[in-house]
Amino acid sequence: KGEGDTCEGERLMSSSKDGDFNILRLDLKLGPHGSTTSPAALVSHLEKGSIASLLDERIGASVNHMDKLRLRVEDTSSKVLVTGDLNSGKSTFVNALLRREVMPIDQQPCTTAFCEVHDAAENNGKEEVHIIKEGAAYSISDESTFTRASLADLETIVSDNEDVQPVLKMYLSDSRAPSESLLNNGVVDISLIDAPGLNRDSLKTTALFTRQEEIDVVVFVVSAENHFTLSSKEFLWNASNEKAYLFIVVNKFEQIKNKEKCKRLVLEQIKQLSPRTYEDAEDLVHFVDSAAALRPYTANPAFDDLESSLRSFVLVKRSKSKLQPVMTYLSNLLSDVDLLVGANAIVAQSDLDRAKDDLTRVKPVLEKMKGSQELLEENLESVEELGAERTSARTRAILSSAIERVGQGLSGVDHATISLPTFPGFLRIWDYARDVKKALLASLDMAVKLAEDEARITTSAGVKKIGELGDANLPEGVEKSRRVFMPEAMFSLRSGKKGLRRRSSATATAVVAGGVHNLGIGLSQRPDMLDTSAFDIFDFHRLWPHFTDDKKEAEDEASPTTALSVVSVGVSALTMVGGQTFGARGIVDGIVRISELFGNETARKWAAPVLGAFVIGATAYFVLELPNTIPRTIGRRIRTSLVAADENATEDELFVNAHAGRVSRETRKVLRLASWDLKERFRAAMEESGKEVKNAEEMERRAERALEYFLEVETKTGLIRNDAGLSSVL
């Protein structure tokens, strides 16, 4: 047992064999069909730990029992237990052995006490009864442990203590010669124990079982009329596991008419209950009538043979009566240990094989995951960065192209739903300018939507790539991600999400209208962007470079020669005054030169034609070119407002940059979420594989230790069996 404690991992469990335990049997009520003791039934009903705990208790009890058996072997005295079913004639049989009526006899069950009969010589030749006090360790020299009583009071003592079940020590004198007396045999001290009936009370039966280790010889009295009851069979089965040899008295045999049939039936039952007793039935099984032995001057050869055999079994064949119970018990116990060892060795080997199979299956997977983890993270980061860069670059390209087209007075994108309005006439020129502006702004909104659609496609490809990385790196059996990517959900308004604080600059305000903050408001829906002024109708901007020093804007506004060349002639006439363009000082110089010019007679002659040409050019401009220049004029103004940042705006707040950043962030957010989900599933799978490997390695170590331990136990049981000479007992 101590060695068993050293192997915590080796839990005892029942064997799966068809055999049964002898000493370590667990008689349990399992299910509705009653009790079972087979190891297979225990395994199918109980968990290993439960069986181990129960067997541990049984092993502890067996060790204690062995200690008591050792003390009995060392003790020179012998104890003979007389027991049996109710009304089988136990007390009558004891009286017959003593050749005197001492034990109470009645038709009703009256023996409720353990009456242990000793030779009066042990009590200084005095006949009396010692009633052992409850809980006291009896000592004949210590009167505080018992109460004295006379033999005449025995029947009263038994009847008055029927519910208490006292333990009595009775000292009797036997006047017969030592060669005839069992108590006064002159060889060893022998005591007879008259026990209560087995089926009288379960508590009394249990108490009788617990005293078996103190008994050297069991004399079982059975009635020839009733044979063996269930209580008798249970007791004999347990007793035969330890004693091997039992002395059986079939009492009241003279009353049986068909004696041969009775003998045959009784011997068949004994063969099943105690095979060793059956083999030596001639000396150990006796058919008698104890009551007849008490009749004076009456020969009773059957009882005389019984008494002679009992004396021989107790006094002469002490190897059977004294040592054989110990050898039998030890042999059965070692057999149970071998049964446990064999069964658990099979289980340990099975656990070892399973652990190795698990390691072969899981360990390479874990090593592969550890090796690919860093590469997987790099690939995921690459997918995220590449997707964000592509959507950003593509958004910039689409919006930049759209702005350039709008600057030329064209729709930002070629789309069926976007077209410039037709000129309604000069009376509605103001409405025309507003409609043109709204159409151009709407085309920019459509360009933003096209950029978002392309970002959805790019993001979908990135999510698919992440899924492929998961399929390539996750082990089999890992649950698929429950997340479903919905591209249409990108760039949608999220409830409860507030937009960022807007800046006060005009440019920044215009940029916000494009949907930077997911407000769903396009440029064409902003009232402040739709406000129309004279600058949207008349192309003052083309004339303005002639009155400024900003050459860059003059270059940007270059356009092919049209019917306005006539007007240009008039304007050129003004610029012919000097070779330089008008600056602030140039205006004063121009006025002086014009006055000088008109002071010249020749110049006055040309003034009227030039003025006429100017009027003709202006009229042609209004009639022919104004409807076509309005879209370009408005487009240039829109382009200028979206690409030029004022002093309160940053580069990131410009229309193209802001949308490129917004679309890129949305793509990055989706791909990052998909990457995070894959990383979490990868981490969980790797953690689970790590646990499986750890558990398998622990199981492997425990199984190897268990196999070594069970091999040692098997070797030790063999040595003990050889040292005790138990090979012949098998």
XYZ file of C-alpha atoms in Angstrom:
730
model
C 0.000 0.000 0.000
C 2.867 2.299 0.803
C 4.350 1.640 -2.599
C 1.017 2.343 -4.197
C 1.012 5.760 -2.586
C 4.268 6.651 -4.308
C 2.671 6.438 -7.742
C -0.016 9.044 -7.738
C -0.616 8.749 -11.442
C -1.172 4.964 -11.425
C -4.806 4.752 -10.437
C -6.041 1.303 -9.609
C -8.863 0.048 -11.716
C -10.666 -3.222 -12.098
C -9.666 -5.733 -14.696
C -11.656 -6.229 -17.803
C -11.212 -9.980 -17.569
C -14.045 -12.348 -16.867
C -12.413 -13.353 -13.560
C -13.331 -11.848 -10.235
C -11.457 -10.644 -7.191
C -11.166 -12.819 -4.119
C -10.156 -10.447 -1.338
C -10.462 -7.076 -3.060
C -13.939 -7.680 -4.399
C -16.200 -4.624 -4.304
C -19.751 -5.724 -3.625
C -21.666 -2.720 -4.889
C -25.230 -2.062 -5.909
C -24.912 -0.955 -9.515
C -28.132 -0.114 -11.290
C -31.579 -1.628 -10.951
C -30.458 -5.247 -11.384
C -28.856 -5.688 -8.003
C -25.241 -6.088 -6.999
C -22.269 -7.031 -9.084
C -18.694 -7.804 -8.286
C -17.222 -8.332 -11.741
C -14.405 -5.954 -12.723
C -15.990 -5.299 -16.119
C -19.194 -4.114 -14.468
C -17.237 -1.814 -12.164
C -15.378 -0.263 -15.091
C -18.602 0.284 -17.029
C -20.350 1.960 -14.088
C -17.645 3.815 -12.180
C -14.869 6.252 -12.979
C -11.255 5.236 -12.403
C -10.809 7.522 -9.437
C -13.872 6.120 -7.692
C -12.705 2.540 -8.189
C -9.222 3.503 -7.002
C -10.614 5.035 -3.826
C -12.727 1.974 -3.049
C -9.901 -0.451 -3.778
C -7.548 1.613 -1.682
C -9.847 1.106 1.289
C -10.012 -2.617 0.581
C -6.239 -2.869 0.333
C -5.850 -1.022 3.627
C -8.303 -3.401 5.281
C -6.431 -6.368 3.809
C -3.126 -5.142 5.228
C -4.711 -4.788 8.655
C -6.175 -8.272 8.290
C -2.736 -9.684 7.453
C -1.333 -8.127 10.609
C -4.006 -9.851 12.684
C -3.373 -13.141 10.911
C 0.306 -12.858 11.737
C -0.582 -12.384 15.405
C -2.837 -15.452 15.268
C -0.030 -17.545 13.819
C 2.318 -16.413 16.557
C -0.353 -17.135 19.197
C -0.133 -20.723 20.523
C -3.847 -20.830 21.345
C -6.579 -21.692 18.880
C -10.091 -20.351 18.491
C -12.911 -22.411 17.049
C -15.924 -20.454 15.785
C -19.254 -22.263 15.756
C -21.813 -20.508 13.592
C -24.656 -21.180 11.200
C -28.198 -20.226 10.367
C -30.924 -19.731 12.928
C -32.339 -22.914 14.491
C -29.603 -24.996 12.917
C -28.672 -26.367 16.367
C -25.451 -24.432 17.046
C -25.949 -24.239 20.803
C -26.969 -27.898 20.929
C -23.807 -28.807 19.025
C -21.629 -26.800 21.467
C -23.319 -28.504 24.416
C -22.665 -31.887 22.782
C -18.973 -31.047 22.407
C -18.868 -30.066 26.083
C -20.987 -33.042 27.075
C -23.123 -30.814 29.228
C -26.053 -28.485 28.662
C -24.618 -25.046 29.226
C -25.804 -22.972 26.271
C -29.459 -21.911 26.278
C -31.600 -24.021 23.953
C -35.059 -23.036 22.696
C -37.258 -23.415 19.662
C -37.039 -19.628 19.279
C -33.668 -18.053 18.386
C -32.011 -17.304 21.700
C -28.290 -17.020 21.045
C -27.709 -13.302 20.632
C -24.274 -13.050 22.230
C -20.778 -14.093 21.311
C -20.118 -16.766 23.971
C -16.446 -17.709 24.065
C -15.906 -20.910 26.078
C -12.515 -21.490 27.770
C -11.126 -24.178 30.052
C -11.737 -23.270 33.698
C -8.077 -23.927 34.327
C -7.396 -20.529 32.759
C -9.563 -18.968 35.508
C -7.904 -20.822 38.398
C -10.348 -23.706 37.944
C -13.409 -21.550 38.698
C -16.499 -21.852 36.512
C -18.136 -18.523 35.832
C -19.171 -16.008 33.169
C -17.350 -12.758 32.460
C -19.501 -10.109 30.784
C -17.109 -7.828 28.902
C -17.952 -4.171 29.281
C -18.737 -2.302 26.114
C -15.675 -0.697 24.550
C -13.258 -2.334 27.015
C -10.265 -4.462 26.027
C -10.803 -7.666 28.021
C -8.135 -8.814 30.431
C -8.779 -11.636 32.900
C -6.491 -9.909 35.358
C -8.305 -6.564 35.127
C -11.773 -6.768 36.656
C -12.592 -3.262 35.447
C -13.006 -4.703 31.956
C -15.716 -7.231 32.820
C -18.497 -8.177 35.198
C -18.630 -11.612 36.866
C -21.709 -13.835 36.751
C -22.528 -17.452 37.468
C -23.291 -20.131 34.887
C -26.819 -20.370 36.207
C -27.413 -16.792 35.149
C -26.296 -17.356 31.549
C -29.766 -17.792 30.083
C -30.985 -14.678 31.897
C -27.977 -12.689 30.703
C -28.590 -13.681 27.097
C -32.325 -12.966 27.181
C -31.919 -9.627 28.991
C -29.332 -8.385 26.509
C -30.980 -9.548 23.324
C -30.768 -6.099 21.717
C -27.291 -5.319 23.034
C -25.380 -8.364 21.716
C -22.869 -8.728 24.586
C -19.548 -10.544 24.380
C -19.211 -13.217 27.074
C -16.212 -15.173 28.332
C -17.322 -18.491 29.840
C -14.981 -20.719 31.859
C -15.992 -24.403 32.154
C -14.439 -27.522 33.647
C -14.262 -30.735 31.626
C -13.762 -33.819 33.742
C -13.036 -36.034 30.775
C -9.580 -37.284 29.995
C -7.400 -35.010 27.823
C -7.593 -37.550 25.033
C -11.376 -37.066 24.908
C -11.785 -33.381 25.826
C -11.436 -30.562 23.343
C -10.993 -27.815 25.918
C -8.814 -29.783 28.344
C -6.637 -31.436 25.710
C -3.289 -30.996 27.451
C -1.674 -29.648 24.254
C -2.887 -26.123 23.414
C -5.410 -23.709 24.775
C -8.613 -23.947 22.776
C -11.689 -21.785 23.026
C -15.109 -22.401 21.497
C -17.073 -19.390 20.271
C -20.833 -19.796 19.973
C -21.918 -16.995 17.585
C -25.378 -15.582 16.798
C -27.297 -16.849 13.805
C -26.252 -15.393 10.461
C -29.660 -14.287 9.271
C -30.881 -13.025 12.634
C -29.726 -9.476 12.094
C -27.509 -7.831 9.495
C -25.591 -5.989 12.216
C -24.816 -9.251 14.030
C -23.815 -10.877 10.745
C -21.458 -7.994 9.984
C -19.953 -8.252 13.454
C -19.349 -11.941 12.861
C -17.576 -11.211 9.559
C -15.263 -8.722 11.252
C -14.039 -11.368 13.711
C -12.959 -13.868 11.089
C -9.289 -12.933 11.283
C -9.284 -13.981 14.962
C -10.571 -17.440 14.120
C -8.399 -20.443 13.353
C -11.179 -22.942 12.618
C -14.726 -22.296 11.426
C -17.286 -24.927 12.333
C -20.367 -24.218 10.291
C -23.579 -25.854 11.482
C -26.292 -26.282 8.873
C -29.677 -27.873 9.290
C -30.206 -30.998 7.237
C -33.771 -29.848 6.790
C -33.009 -26.417 5.256
C -29.539 -26.832 3.745
C -27.658 -23.599 2.952
C -29.501 -20.273 2.964
C -28.326 -17.151 1.119
C -26.688 -15.862 4.309
C -24.904 -19.195 4.725
C -23.618 -19.164 1.170
C -22.338 -15.612 1.466
C -20.550 -16.377 4.737
C -19.013 -19.622 3.446
C -17.831 -17.939 0.265
C -16.013 -15.236 2.223
C -14.670 -17.683 4.793
C -13.373 -20.102 2.136
C -11.353 -17.312 0.525
C -9.362 -17.052 3.714
C -9.602 -20.393 5.479
C -9.775 -22.685 2.445
C -10.767 -25.530 4.786
C -14.044 -25.354 6.730
C -15.456 -27.824 9.220
C -19.102 -28.362 8.287
C -21.642 -30.058 10.540
C -24.937 -31.091 8.983
C -27.123 -31.245 12.104
C -30.492 -32.921 12.687
C -29.549 -35.544 10.109
C -31.308 -38.390 11.929
C -34.645 -36.746 11.145
C -34.107 -36.974 7.392
C -35.735 -39.926 5.660
C -33.826 -39.875 2.358
C -30.352 -39.479 3.802
C -28.450 -40.258 0.601
C -30.252 -37.546 -1.317
C -29.601 -35.100 1.517
C -25.882 -35.946 1.511
C -25.675 -35.561 -2.264
C -27.381 -32.188 -2.306
C -25.353 -30.825 0.590
C -22.034 -31.985 -0.872
C -22.887 -30.441 -4.257
C -23.442 -27.092 -2.571
C -20.223 -27.428 -0.577
C -18.356 -28.144 -3.803
C -19.465 -24.782 -5.144
C -18.892 -22.834 -1.921
C -15.605 -24.350 -0.654
C -13.804 -26.610 -3.145
C -10.972 -27.433 -0.693
C -13.470 -28.554 1.936
C -15.216 -30.733 -0.620
C -11.935 -32.405 -1.574
C -11.419 -33.393 2.085
C -15.098 -33.967 2.844
C -14.481 -37.280 4.623
C -12.725 -35.502 7.489
C -14.387 -32.076 7.280
C -18.071 -32.734 6.500
C -20.112 -34.653 9.069
C -23.780 -35.589 9.137
C -24.870 -35.918 12.785
C -27.625 -35.341 15.325
C -26.174 -33.251 18.168
C -29.183 -33.727 20.413
C -28.631 -37.493 20.404
C -25.053 -37.021 21.630
C -26.389 -35.492 24.852
C -28.395 -38.573 25.741
C -26.649 -40.484 28.514
C -25.498 -44.027 27.931
C -26.335 -43.827 24.246
C -23.755 -44.677 21.593
C -23.376 -42.115 18.852
C -20.590 -43.197 16.510
C -21.256 -40.407 13.977
C -20.734 -37.702 16.576
C -17.718 -39.523 17.987
C -16.150 -39.489 14.516
C -16.932 -35.785 14.212
C -15.323 -35.017 17.559
C -12.263 -37.071 16.693
C -11.885 -35.346 13.321
C -12.305 -31.919 14.924
C -9.640 -32.702 17.553
C -7.327 -33.931 14.822
C -8.004 -30.886 12.637
C -7.373 -28.455 15.517
C -4.569 -30.223 17.366
C -2.781 -32.499 14.910
C -3.322 -30.826 11.525
C -2.422 -27.365 12.714
C -0.892 -26.579 9.330
C -4.420 -26.678 8.001
C -6.188 -25.096 10.917
C -3.555 -22.494 11.780
C -1.298 -21.855 8.791
C -3.538 -22.773 5.906
C -5.915 -19.804 6.473
C -2.963 -17.432 6.320
C -1.525 -19.101 3.229
C -4.885 -19.124 1.510
C -5.584 -15.504 2.331
C -2.122 -14.409 1.240
C -2.356 -16.424 -1.958
C -5.753 -14.923 -2.790
C -4.516 -11.450 -1.977
C -1.460 -11.882 -4.200
C -3.705 -13.204 -6.962
C -5.864 -10.095 -6.668
C -2.761 -7.922 -6.790
C -1.580 -9.771 -9.909
C -5.028 -9.257 -11.403
C -4.851 -5.548 -10.685
C -1.304 -5.294 -11.994
C -2.139 -7.113 -15.206
C -5.258 -5.089 -15.835
C -3.628 -1.769 -15.103
C -0.532 -2.662 -17.100
C -2.799 -3.149 -20.100
C -4.430 0.199 -19.421
C -1.040 1.870 -18.951
C 0.222 0.399 -22.225
C -2.932 1.592 -23.945
C -2.419 5.078 -22.496
C 1.206 5.029 -23.624
C 0.262 4.026 -27.167
C -2.441 6.663 -27.300
C -0.058 9.314 -25.970
C 2.520 8.445 -28.608
C -0.112 8.521 -31.335
C -1.287 11.925 -30.117
C 2.282 13.252 -30.086
C 2.897 11.900 -33.578
C -0.237 13.641 -34.766
C -0.142 16.937 -32.854
C 3.525 17.759 -32.307
C 4.416 18.289 -36.001
C 1.366 20.518 -36.331
C 2.504 22.612 -33.370
C 6.052 22.901 -34.690
C 4.758 23.919 -38.105
C 2.533 26.585 -36.564
C 5.404 27.959 -34.490
C 7.589 28.143 -37.584
C 4.955 29.822 -39.742
C 3.605 32.277 -37.167
C 6.054 35.069 -37.938
C 5.683 34.615 -41.705
C 1.895 34.617 -41.366
C 1.966 37.895 -39.462
C 4.254 39.407 -42.089
C 1.945 38.265 -44.891
C -1.092 39.654 -43.111
C 0.645 42.970 -42.603
C 1.654 42.971 -46.261
C -1.944 42.308 -47.369
C -3.156 45.133 -45.151
C -0.546 47.626 -46.344
C -0.891 46.683 -49.997
C -4.674 46.962 -49.883
C -4.540 50.368 -48.189
C -1.930 51.658 -50.636
C -3.844 50.432 -53.668
C -7.128 51.983 -52.604
C -5.393 55.238 -51.710
C -3.562 55.444 -55.021
C -6.607 54.466 -57.032
C -8.797 57.009 -55.225
C -6.250 59.749 -55.903
C -6.130 58.833 -59.591
C -9.912 58.738 -60.008
C -10.553 62.007 -58.158
C -7.628 63.870 -59.727
C -8.822 62.879 -63.178
C -12.361 63.897 -62.299
C -11.237 67.315 -61.040
C -9.240 67.912 -64.220
C -12.250 67.062 -66.350
C -14.455 69.335 -64.267
C -11.861 72.117 -64.697
C -12.378 71.768 -68.441
C -16.099 72.074 -68.071
C -16.712 68.345 -68.554
C -18.416 65.797 -66.308
C -15.990 64.308 -63.809
C -16.919 60.744 -64.838
C -18.619 59.168 -67.802
C -21.819 57.954 -66.246
C -25.317 57.654 -67.663
C -26.874 59.475 -64.747
C -24.563 62.480 -65.012
C -24.956 64.989 -67.905
C -24.668 68.765 -68.305
C -27.908 70.695 -68.828
C -28.745 72.405 -72.138
C -28.622 76.190 -72.416
C -32.179 77.533 -71.754
C -31.562 81.020 -73.146
C -30.310 84.310 -71.786
C -33.407 84.916 -69.717
C -32.613 81.877 -67.563
C -28.871 82.092 -67.697
C -28.665 82.326 -63.933
C -30.537 79.013 -63.463
C -28.381 77.491 -66.156
C -25.214 78.399 -64.242
C -26.666 76.842 -61.060
C -27.657 73.631 -62.860
C -24.218 73.366 -64.472
C -22.548 73.769 -61.106
C -24.798 71.135 -59.535
C -24.122 68.700 -62.390
C -20.355 69.176 -62.140
C -20.447 68.731 -58.361
C -22.629 65.635 -58.759
C -20.064 64.195 -61.167
C -17.420 64.627 -58.482
C -19.706 62.859 -55.996
C -20.057 60.058 -58.504
C -16.281 59.905 -58.835
C -16.084 59.481 -55.051
C -18.609 56.656 -55.247
C -16.646 54.974 -58.060
C -13.505 55.199 -55.935
C -15.390 53.611 -53.025
C -16.670 50.821 -55.289
C -13.154 50.055 -56.473
C -12.016 50.108 -52.840
C -14.698 47.502 -52.052
C -13.352 45.274 -54.815
C -9.774 45.689 -53.591
C -10.833 45.054 -49.997
C -12.778 41.927 -50.993
C -9.671 40.602 -52.709
C -7.663 41.319 -49.559
C -10.194 39.535 -47.343
C -10.107 36.562 -49.716
C -6.316 36.531 -49.576
C -6.446 36.528 -45.764
C -8.857 33.586 -45.921
C -6.420 31.719 -48.163
C -3.625 32.413 -45.688
C -5.846 30.973 -42.960
C -6.550 27.829 -44.969
C -2.832 27.406 -45.604
C -1.673 27.962 -42.026
C -4.477 26.742 -39.745
C -4.489 23.013 -38.910
C -7.345 20.750 -39.896
C -10.350 20.735 -37.644
C -10.196 24.417 -36.705
C -13.613 25.991 -36.900
C -14.118 28.393 -39.757
C -14.524 32.067 -38.979
C -18.105 33.104 -38.406
C -17.432 36.633 -39.616
C -18.936 37.454 -43.027
C -17.513 40.373 -44.982
C -20.184 42.557 -46.568
C -18.582 45.041 -48.993
C -21.758 47.127 -49.176
C -21.370 47.906 -45.468
C -18.175 49.854 -46.147
C -18.416 53.656 -46.042
C -21.889 53.455 -44.515
C -23.136 55.690 -41.738
C -22.541 54.066 -38.347
C -25.085 54.863 -35.706
C -23.704 56.697 -32.743
C -20.449 57.652 -34.470
C -19.757 61.342 -34.434
C -17.827 63.162 -37.115
C -14.619 64.998 -36.512
C -14.667 68.721 -35.815
C -14.746 70.737 -38.993
C -12.264 73.449 -39.694
C -13.366 76.969 -40.482
C -11.532 77.293 -43.796
C -13.525 77.458 -47.003
C -11.510 74.665 -48.549
C -11.906 72.394 -45.569
C -15.638 73.054 -45.550
C -15.857 72.062 -49.200
C -13.925 68.870 -48.551
C -16.228 67.805 -45.739
C -19.122 67.839 -48.194
C -17.580 64.925 -50.058
C -18.403 62.532 -47.257
C -15.107 62.546 -45.361
C -16.955 62.057 -42.081
C -19.472 59.547 -43.458
C -22.257 62.091 -43.192
C -23.697 61.019 -46.533
C -23.731 64.622 -47.844
C -22.219 65.116 -51.305
C -20.862 68.319 -52.891
C -23.979 68.637 -55.038
C -26.146 68.736 -51.923
C -24.291 71.538 -50.162
C -26.256 74.824 -50.433
C -23.114 76.895 -49.959
C -21.438 75.115 -52.870
C -24.449 75.709 -55.111
C -24.510 79.489 -54.586
C -24.142 81.203 -57.986
C -22.485 84.562 -58.662
C -21.493 86.697 -61.686
C -18.063 85.110 -61.541
C -19.702 81.828 -62.556
C -21.235 83.481 -65.677
C -18.697 85.987 -66.945
C -15.167 84.874 -67.507
C -13.557 87.698 -65.580
C -10.859 85.300 -64.694
C -9.554 85.237 -68.298
C -9.260 88.963 -68.369
C -7.839 89.246 -64.896
C -4.338 88.012 -65.802
C -3.876 91.168 -67.839
C -4.305 93.146 -64.645
C -2.103 91.083 -62.366
C 1.466 89.976 -61.990
C 0.474 86.292 -61.406
C 1.885 84.682 -64.538
C 1.156 81.132 -63.354
C -2.594 81.603 -63.411
C -2.313 83.300 -66.798
C -0.513 80.265 -68.164
C -3.048 77.873 -66.620
C -5.899 79.724 -68.242
C -4.495 79.530 -71.784
C -7.102 78.442 -74.268
C -7.383 78.123 -78.065
C -8.327 81.187 -80.242
C -12.034 81.534 -80.890
C -14.460 84.161 -82.117
C -13.334 86.268 -79.200
C -10.279 87.185 -81.232
C -12.170 90.249 -82.212
C -12.505 91.241 -78.605
C -8.888 90.389 -78.127
C -8.010 92.907 -80.830
C -9.730 95.586 -78.819
C -8.028 94.564 -75.676
C -4.714 94.325 -77.496
C -5.154 97.865 -78.614
C -5.129 98.840 -75.013
C -2.004 96.816 -74.347
C -0.209 98.305 -77.340
C 0.399 101.397 -75.264
C 3.277 99.674 -73.577
C 5.131 96.431 -73.824
C 4.647 95.576 -70.168
C 1.510 94.259 -68.513
C -0.533 96.394 -66.219
C 0.521 96.443 -62.677
C -0.592 98.977 -60.093
C 1.769 101.530 -61.579
C 1.017 100.284 -65.042
C -2.612 101.386 -64.747
C -1.537 105.031 -64.134
C 0.959 104.813 -66.961
C -1.724 103.343 -69.200
C -4.177 106.142 -68.487
C -1.459 108.754 -69.272
C -0.532 107.012 -72.492
C -4.170 106.603 -73.536
C -4.726 110.365 -72.995
C -1.624 111.066 -75.047
C -2.869 108.626 -77.647
C -6.192 110.372 -77.982
C -4.373 113.713 -78.135
C -2.821 112.483 -81.349
C -4.863 113.230 -84.465
C -4.117 109.916 -86.064
C -5.146 108.025 -82.971
C -8.485 109.775 -82.839
C -9.173 108.509 -86.301
C -8.714 104.869 -85.176
C -10.686 105.242 -81.915
C -14.084 104.704 -83.464
C -13.128 101.513 -85.393
C -11.469 100.019 -82.301
C -14.455 100.808 -80.137
C -16.728 99.303 -82.724
C -14.607 96.166 -82.903
C -14.791 95.901 -79.127
C -18.563 96.197 -79.155
C -18.842 93.628 -81.931
C -16.540 91.216 -80.076
C -18.454 91.594 -76.835
C -21.725 90.979 -78.607
C -20.318 87.881 -80.323
C -19.055 86.668 -76.959
C -22.477 86.924 -75.362
C -24.276 85.323 -78.256
C -21.864 82.614 -79.354
C -19.447 81.730 -76.563
C -21.110 82.533 -73.249
C -23.162 79.261 -73.076
C -19.973 77.250 -73.685
C -17.722 79.216 -71.367
C -20.015 78.984 -68.323
C -19.253 75.238 -67.694
C -15.514 75.918 -68.058
C -15.732 78.980 -65.852
C -17.617 77.123 -63.138
C -15.373 74.064 -63.540
C -12.224 76.151 -63.116
C -13.643 77.758 -59.987
C -14.587 74.321 -58.540
C -11.181 72.921 -59.364
C -9.449 75.895 -57.798
C -11.509 75.558 -54.595
C -10.669 71.825 -54.295
C -6.977 71.774 -55.168
C -5.821 75.020 -53.558
C -5.557 75.120 -49.788
C -6.060 78.319 -47.879
C -4.051 79.350 -44.894
C -6.362 77.496 -42.420
C -6.327 74.112 -44.211
C -3.707 71.368 -44.315
C -2.695 69.225 -47.255
C -4.541 66.251 -45.774
C -7.800 68.225 -45.794
C -7.773 68.811 -49.522
C -10.487 67.048 -51.471
C -8.337 64.361 -53.128
C -6.075 63.735 -50.124
C -8.946 63.618 -47.646
C -10.927 61.081 -49.669
C -7.831 59.022 -50.413
C -7.086 58.865 -46.688
C -10.689 58.080 -45.802
C -11.013 55.248 -48.326
C -7.604 53.911 -47.364
C -8.511 53.906 -43.665
C -11.750 52.056 -44.351
C -9.913 49.413 -46.340
C -7.214 49.111 -43.689
C -9.848 48.790 -40.961
C -11.604 45.906 -42.723
C -8.382 44.088 -43.557
C -7.022 44.644 -40.052
C -10.169 43.162 -38.545
C -9.932 40.133 -40.825
C -6.222 39.792 -39.955
C -6.969 40.068 -36.242
C -9.625 37.374 -36.498
C -7.192 35.042 -38.277
C -4.440 35.791 -35.769
C -6.799 35.024 -32.869
C -7.905 31.750 -34.418
C -4.288 30.891 -35.168
C -3.280 31.731 -31.594
C -6.162 29.702 -30.154
C -5.344 26.744 -32.409
C -1.674 26.896 -31.462
C -2.567 27.167 -27.786
C -4.888 24.183 -28.082
C -2.221 22.187 -29.897
C 0.243 23.135 -27.178
C -2.135 21.859 -24.525
C -2.636 18.616 -26.443
C 1.116 18.124 -26.720
C 1.608 18.898 -23.034
C -1.160 16.515 -21.993
C 0.135 13.801 -24.295
C 3.679 14.183 -22.936
C 2.358 14.057 -19.378
C 0.303 10.968 -20.196
C 3.360 9.369 -21.772
C 5.478 9.999 -18.666
C 2.762 8.709 -16.346
C 2.166 5.610 -18.447
C 5.891 4.808 -18.543
C 6.150 5.246 -14.759
C 3.050 3.096 -14.333
C 4.461 0.281 -16.463
C 7.704 0.335 -14.493
C 5.797 0.340 -11.203
C 3.484 -2.526 -12.175
C 6.457 -4.563 -13.386
C 8.112 -4.062 -9.988
C 4.912 -5.076 -8.195
C 4.590 -8.200 -10.339
C 8.184 -9.128 -9.551
C 7.645 -8.582 -5.821
C 4.466 -10.673 -5.716
C 6.374 -13.509 -7.387
C 9.171 -13.272 -4.818
C 6.693 -13.197 -1.927
C 4.874 -16.203 -3.355
C 8.111 -18.170 -3.663
C 9.375 -17.164 -0.218
C 6.079 -18.197 1.384
C 5.938 -21.455 -0.548
C 2.622 -20.549 -2.112
C 3.281 -22.035 -5.547
C 1.365 -25.164 -4.575
C -1.577 -23.071 -3.407
C -2.203 -21.643 -6.896
